[in-house]
mmCIF file of C-alpha atoms in Angstrom:
data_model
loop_
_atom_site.group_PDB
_atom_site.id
_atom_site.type_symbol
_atom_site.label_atom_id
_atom_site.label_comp_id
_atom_site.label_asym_id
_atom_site.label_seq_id
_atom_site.Cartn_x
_atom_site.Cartn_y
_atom_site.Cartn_z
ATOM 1 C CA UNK W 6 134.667 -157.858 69.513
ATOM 2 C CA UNK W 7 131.603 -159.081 67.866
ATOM 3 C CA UNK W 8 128.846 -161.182 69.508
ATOM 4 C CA UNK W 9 129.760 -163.907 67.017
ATOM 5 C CA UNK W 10 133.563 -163.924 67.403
ATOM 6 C CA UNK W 11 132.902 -163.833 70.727
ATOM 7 C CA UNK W 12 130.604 -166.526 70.461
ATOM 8 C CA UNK W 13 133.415 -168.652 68.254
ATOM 9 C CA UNK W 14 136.050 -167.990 70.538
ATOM 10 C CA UNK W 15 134.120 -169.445 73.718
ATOM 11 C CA UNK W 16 133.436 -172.118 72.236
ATOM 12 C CA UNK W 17 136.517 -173.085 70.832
ATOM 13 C CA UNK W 18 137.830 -172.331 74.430
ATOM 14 C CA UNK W 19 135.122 -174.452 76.289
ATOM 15 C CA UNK W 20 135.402 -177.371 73.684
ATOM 16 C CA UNK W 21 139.163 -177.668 73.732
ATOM 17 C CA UNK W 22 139.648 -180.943 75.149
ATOM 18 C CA UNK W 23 135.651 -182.222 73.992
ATOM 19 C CA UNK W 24 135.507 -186.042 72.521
ATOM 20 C CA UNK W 25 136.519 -185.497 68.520
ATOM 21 C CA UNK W 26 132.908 -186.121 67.283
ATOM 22 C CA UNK W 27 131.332 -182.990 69.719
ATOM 23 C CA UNK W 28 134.763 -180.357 69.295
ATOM 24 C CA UNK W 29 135.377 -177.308 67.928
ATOM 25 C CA UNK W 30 135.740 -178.955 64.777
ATOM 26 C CA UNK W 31 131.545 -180.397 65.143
ATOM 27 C CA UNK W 32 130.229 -177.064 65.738
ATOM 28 C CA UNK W 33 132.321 -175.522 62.841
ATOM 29 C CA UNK W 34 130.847 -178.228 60.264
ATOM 30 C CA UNK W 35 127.063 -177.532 61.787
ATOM 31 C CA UNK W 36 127.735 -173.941 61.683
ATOM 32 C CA UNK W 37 128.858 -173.925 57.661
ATOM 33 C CA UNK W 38 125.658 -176.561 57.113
ATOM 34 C CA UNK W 39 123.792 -174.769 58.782
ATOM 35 C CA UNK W 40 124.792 -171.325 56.224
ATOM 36 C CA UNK W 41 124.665 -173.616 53.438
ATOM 37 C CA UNK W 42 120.723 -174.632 54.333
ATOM 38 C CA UNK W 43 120.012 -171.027 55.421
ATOM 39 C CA UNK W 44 120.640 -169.778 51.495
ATOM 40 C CA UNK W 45 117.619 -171.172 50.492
ATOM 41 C CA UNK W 46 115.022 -169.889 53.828
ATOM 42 C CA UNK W 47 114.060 -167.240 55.600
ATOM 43 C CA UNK W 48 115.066 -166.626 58.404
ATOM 44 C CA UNK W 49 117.120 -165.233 61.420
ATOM 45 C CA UNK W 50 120.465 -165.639 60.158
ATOM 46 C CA UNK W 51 121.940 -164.423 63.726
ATOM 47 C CA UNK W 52 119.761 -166.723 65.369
ATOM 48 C CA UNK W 53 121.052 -169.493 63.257
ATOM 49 C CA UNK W 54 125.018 -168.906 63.309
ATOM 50 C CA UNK W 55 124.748 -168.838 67.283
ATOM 51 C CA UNK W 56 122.085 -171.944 67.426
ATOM 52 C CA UNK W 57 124.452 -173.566 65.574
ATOM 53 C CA UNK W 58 128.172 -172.721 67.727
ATOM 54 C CA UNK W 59 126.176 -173.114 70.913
ATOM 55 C CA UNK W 60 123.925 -175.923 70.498
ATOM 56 C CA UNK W 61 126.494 -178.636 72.001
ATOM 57 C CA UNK W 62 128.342 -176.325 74.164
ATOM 58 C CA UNK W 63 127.839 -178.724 76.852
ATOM 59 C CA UNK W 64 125.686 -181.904 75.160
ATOM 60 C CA UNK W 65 124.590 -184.507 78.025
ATOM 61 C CA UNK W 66 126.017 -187.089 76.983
ATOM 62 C CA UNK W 67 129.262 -185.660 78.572
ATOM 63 C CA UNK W 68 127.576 -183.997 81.875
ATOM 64 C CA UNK W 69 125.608 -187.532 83.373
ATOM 65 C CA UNK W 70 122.502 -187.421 81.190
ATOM 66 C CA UNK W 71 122.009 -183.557 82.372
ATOM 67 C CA UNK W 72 120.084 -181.839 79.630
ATOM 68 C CA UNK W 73 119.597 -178.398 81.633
ATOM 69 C CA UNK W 74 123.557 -177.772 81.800
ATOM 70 C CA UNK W 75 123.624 -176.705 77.912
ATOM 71 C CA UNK W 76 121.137 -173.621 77.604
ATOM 72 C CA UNK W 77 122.127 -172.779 81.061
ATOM 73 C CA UNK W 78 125.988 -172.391 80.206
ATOM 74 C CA UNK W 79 124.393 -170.722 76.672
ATOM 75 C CA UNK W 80 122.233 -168.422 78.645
ATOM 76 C CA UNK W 81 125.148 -167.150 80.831
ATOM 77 C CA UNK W 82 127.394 -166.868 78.131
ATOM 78 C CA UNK W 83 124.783 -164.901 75.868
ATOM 79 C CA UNK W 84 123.817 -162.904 79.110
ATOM 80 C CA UNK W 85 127.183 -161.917 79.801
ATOM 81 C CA UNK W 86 127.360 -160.406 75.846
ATOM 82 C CA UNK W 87 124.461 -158.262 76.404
ATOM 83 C CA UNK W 88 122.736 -160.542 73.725
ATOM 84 C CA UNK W 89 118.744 -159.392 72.802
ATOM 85 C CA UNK W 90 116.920 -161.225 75.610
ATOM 86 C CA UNK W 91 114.437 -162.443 72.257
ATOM 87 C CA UNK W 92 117.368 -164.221 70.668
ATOM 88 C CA UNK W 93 118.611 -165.616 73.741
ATOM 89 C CA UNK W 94 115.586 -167.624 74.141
ATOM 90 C CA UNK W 95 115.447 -168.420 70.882
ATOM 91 C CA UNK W 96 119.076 -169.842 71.332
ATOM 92 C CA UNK W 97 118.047 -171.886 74.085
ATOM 93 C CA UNK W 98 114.486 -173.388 72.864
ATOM 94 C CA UNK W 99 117.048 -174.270 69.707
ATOM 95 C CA UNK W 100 119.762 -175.958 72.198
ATOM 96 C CA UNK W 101 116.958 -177.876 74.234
ATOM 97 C CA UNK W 102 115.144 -179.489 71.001
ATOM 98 C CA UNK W 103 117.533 -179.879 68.491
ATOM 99 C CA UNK W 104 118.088 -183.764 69.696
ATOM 100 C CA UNK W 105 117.598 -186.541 68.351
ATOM 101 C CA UNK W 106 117.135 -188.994 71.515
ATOM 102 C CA UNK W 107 115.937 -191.909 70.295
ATOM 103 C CA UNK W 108 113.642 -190.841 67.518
ATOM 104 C CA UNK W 109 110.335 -190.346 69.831
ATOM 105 C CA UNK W 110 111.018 -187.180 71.390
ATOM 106 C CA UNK W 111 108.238 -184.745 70.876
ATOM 107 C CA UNK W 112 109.808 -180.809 70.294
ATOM 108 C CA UNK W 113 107.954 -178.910 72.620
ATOM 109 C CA UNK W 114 108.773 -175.678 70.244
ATOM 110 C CA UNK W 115 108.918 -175.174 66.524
ATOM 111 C CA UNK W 116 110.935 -172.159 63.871
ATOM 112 C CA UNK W 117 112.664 -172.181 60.963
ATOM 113 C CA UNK W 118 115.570 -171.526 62.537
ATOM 114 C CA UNK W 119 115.712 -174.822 64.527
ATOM 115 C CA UNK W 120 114.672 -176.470 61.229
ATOM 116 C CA UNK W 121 117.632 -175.351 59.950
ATOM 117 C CA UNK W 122 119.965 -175.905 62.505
ATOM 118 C CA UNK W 123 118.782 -179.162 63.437
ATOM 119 C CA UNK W 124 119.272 -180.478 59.367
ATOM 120 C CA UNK W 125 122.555 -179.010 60.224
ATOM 121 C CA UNK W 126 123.410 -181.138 62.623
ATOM 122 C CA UNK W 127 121.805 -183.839 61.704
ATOM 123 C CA UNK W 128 124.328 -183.568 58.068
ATOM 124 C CA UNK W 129 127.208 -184.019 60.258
ATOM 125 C CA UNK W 130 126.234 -187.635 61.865
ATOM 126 C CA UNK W 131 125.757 -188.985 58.537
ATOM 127 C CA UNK W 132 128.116 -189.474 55.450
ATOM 128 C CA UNK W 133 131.859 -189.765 56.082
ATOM 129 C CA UNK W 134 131.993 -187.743 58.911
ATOM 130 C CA UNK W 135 128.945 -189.639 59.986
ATOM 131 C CA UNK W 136 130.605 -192.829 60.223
ATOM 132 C CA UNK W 137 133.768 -191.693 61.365
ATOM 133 C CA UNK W 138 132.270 -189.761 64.640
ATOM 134 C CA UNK W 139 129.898 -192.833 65.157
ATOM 135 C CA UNK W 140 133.007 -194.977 65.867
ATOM 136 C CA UNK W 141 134.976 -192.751 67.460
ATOM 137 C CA UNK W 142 132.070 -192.508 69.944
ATOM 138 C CA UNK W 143 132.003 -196.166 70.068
ATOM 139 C CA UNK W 144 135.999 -196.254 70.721
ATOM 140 C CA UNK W 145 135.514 -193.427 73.336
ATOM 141 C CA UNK W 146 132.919 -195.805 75.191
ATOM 142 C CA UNK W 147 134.654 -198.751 74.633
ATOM 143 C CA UNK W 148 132.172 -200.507 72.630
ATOM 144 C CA UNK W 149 132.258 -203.292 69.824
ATOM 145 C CA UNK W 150 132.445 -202.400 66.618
ATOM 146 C CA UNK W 151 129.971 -205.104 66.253
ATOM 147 C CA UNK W 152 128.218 -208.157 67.725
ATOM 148 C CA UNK W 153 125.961 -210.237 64.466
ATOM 149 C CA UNK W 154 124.348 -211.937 68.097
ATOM 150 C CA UNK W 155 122.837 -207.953 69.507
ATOM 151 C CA UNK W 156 120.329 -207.060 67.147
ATOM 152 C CA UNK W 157 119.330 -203.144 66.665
ATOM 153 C CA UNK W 158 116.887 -201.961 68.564
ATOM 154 C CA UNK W 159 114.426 -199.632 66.892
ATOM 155 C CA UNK W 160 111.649 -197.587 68.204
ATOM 156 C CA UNK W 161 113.704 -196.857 71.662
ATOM 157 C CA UNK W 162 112.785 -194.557 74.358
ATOM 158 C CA UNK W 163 114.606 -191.522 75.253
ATOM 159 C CA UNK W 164 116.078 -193.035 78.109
ATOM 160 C CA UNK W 165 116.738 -196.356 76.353
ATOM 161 C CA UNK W 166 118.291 -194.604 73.799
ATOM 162 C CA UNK W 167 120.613 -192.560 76.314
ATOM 163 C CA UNK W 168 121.459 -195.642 78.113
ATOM 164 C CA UNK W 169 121.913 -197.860 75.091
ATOM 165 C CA UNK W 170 125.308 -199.800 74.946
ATOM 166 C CA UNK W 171 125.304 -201.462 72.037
ATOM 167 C CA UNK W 172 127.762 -202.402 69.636
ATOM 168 C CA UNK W 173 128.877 -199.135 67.146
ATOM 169 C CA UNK W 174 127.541 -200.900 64.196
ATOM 170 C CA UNK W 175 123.957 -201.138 65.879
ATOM 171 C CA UNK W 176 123.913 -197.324 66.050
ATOM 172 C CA UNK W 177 123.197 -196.862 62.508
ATOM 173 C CA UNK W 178 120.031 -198.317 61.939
ATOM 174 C CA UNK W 179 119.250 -197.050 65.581
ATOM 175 C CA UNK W 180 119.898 -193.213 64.301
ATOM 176 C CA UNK W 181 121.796 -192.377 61.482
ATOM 177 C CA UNK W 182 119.979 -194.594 58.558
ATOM 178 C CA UNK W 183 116.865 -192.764 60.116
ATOM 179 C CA UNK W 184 117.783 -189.340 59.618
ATOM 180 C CA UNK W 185 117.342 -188.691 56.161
ATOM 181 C CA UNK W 186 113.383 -188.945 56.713
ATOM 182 C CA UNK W 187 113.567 -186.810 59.289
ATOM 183 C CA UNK W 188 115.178 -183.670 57.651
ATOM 184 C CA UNK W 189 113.218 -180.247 57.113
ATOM 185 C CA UNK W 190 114.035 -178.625 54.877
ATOM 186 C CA UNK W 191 114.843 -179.324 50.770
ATOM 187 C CA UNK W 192 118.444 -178.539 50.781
ATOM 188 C CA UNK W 193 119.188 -181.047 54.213
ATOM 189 C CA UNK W 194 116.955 -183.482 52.016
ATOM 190 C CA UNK W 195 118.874 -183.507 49.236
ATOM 191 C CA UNK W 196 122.435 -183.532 51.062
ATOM 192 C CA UNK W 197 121.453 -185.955 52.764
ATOM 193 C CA UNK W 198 120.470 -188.513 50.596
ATOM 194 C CA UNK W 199 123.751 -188.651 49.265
ATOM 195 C CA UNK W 200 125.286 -189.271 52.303
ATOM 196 C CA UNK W 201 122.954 -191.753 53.259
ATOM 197 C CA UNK W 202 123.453 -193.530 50.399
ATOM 198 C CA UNK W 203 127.342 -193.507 51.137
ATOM 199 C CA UNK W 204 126.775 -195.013 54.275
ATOM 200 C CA UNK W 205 124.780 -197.589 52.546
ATOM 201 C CA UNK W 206 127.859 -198.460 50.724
ATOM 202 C CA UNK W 207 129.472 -198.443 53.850
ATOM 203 C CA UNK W 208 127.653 -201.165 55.675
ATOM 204 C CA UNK W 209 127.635 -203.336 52.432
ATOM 205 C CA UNK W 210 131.358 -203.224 52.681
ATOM 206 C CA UNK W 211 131.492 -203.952 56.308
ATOM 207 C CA UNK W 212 129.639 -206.922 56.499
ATOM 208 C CA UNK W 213 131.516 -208.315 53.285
ATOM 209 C CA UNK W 214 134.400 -207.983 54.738
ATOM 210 C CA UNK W 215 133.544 -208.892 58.166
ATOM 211 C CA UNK W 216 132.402 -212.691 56.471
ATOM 212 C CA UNK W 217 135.543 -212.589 54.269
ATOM 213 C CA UNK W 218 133.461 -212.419 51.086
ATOM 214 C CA UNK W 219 135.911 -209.309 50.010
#
């Protein structure tokens, strides 16, 4: 078996009971965006189709706010496939800076290939799929959909932003209305604008109907 149906089937076996927005089914939609992006760059295409399967193959979020269990279940996995110790690190500087947390977070490392798989990623939390993993999030964490009394707060720390309860609605102009200025590349630009400007939509019809104006 190859290192990348290896690489699919782990995953699909270590994400088989995952929360809906970080499954299978995420890392399949990052790993097509990311192909998509990788058209128009060059780049390490290898490095980029396992960046992509393995970069929440254990996110923190779901292991107490520990951000060393991901490239360390990567590493062993990669390890175990007799995977180029070069793209194994690669892999893993990809898996440990590909976050957003908060906005303010500072990658300590830099490649096209994390460019791309990061817009990759970062395509999946907006636009339809966007909104629907942002509330089933909320749903999972038993949040409000929203509270007009909790404003959004902006310009969080990394920890605020990890520890941040807020209603769902809040989360988009925490994160997701951000994102489009933070994209890399032209092709995650351009994708997504439009979904940005679908979740603009969005919002306009939430609040309309939330005040009965609709």
């Amino acid at each position: 078996m190859s290192l990348l149906d290896s690489t699919i089937l782990f995953v699909k076996q270590k994400l088989e009971n995952a929360e809906a927005g970080h499954d299978w089914f995420h890392m399949e939609r990052v790993y097509r965006n990311a192909l998509l992006i990788a058209e128009g760059e060059e780049c390490d295409i290898m490095v980029i189709k396992l960046g992509a399967l393995l970069h929440d193959i254990a996110d923190s979020k779901f292991n107490d706010g520990d951000e060393t269990v991901g490239p360390k279940v990567a590493r062993e996995f990669l390890e175990s496939q007799k995977a180029p110790e070069e793209t194994i690190v690669h892999v893993i500087n990809i898996i440990e800076n590909i976050s957003f947390k908060g906005g303010n977070f500072e990658k300590k490392f830099t490649s096209k290939e994390l460019e791309i798989v990061q817009d990759a990623d970062r395509l999946d939390a907006l636009g339809a799929i966007g909104i629907a993993r942002t509330f089933n999030y909320g749903g999972f964490k038993n949040r409000s959909l929203y509270n007009p009394n909790i404003a959004p707060k902006l310009n969080m720390t990394k920890e605020e932003y990890k520890n941040s309860e807020a209603p769902t609605l809040n989360h988009f102009y925490e994160k997701l209305l951000l994102l489009k200025d933070k994209m890399n590349t032209e092709t995650g630009k351009q994708i997504a604008l439009e979904r940005h400007k679908f979740m603009e939509l969005f919002l306009s019809q939430f609040y309309a109907e939330w005040e009965g104006e609709k």
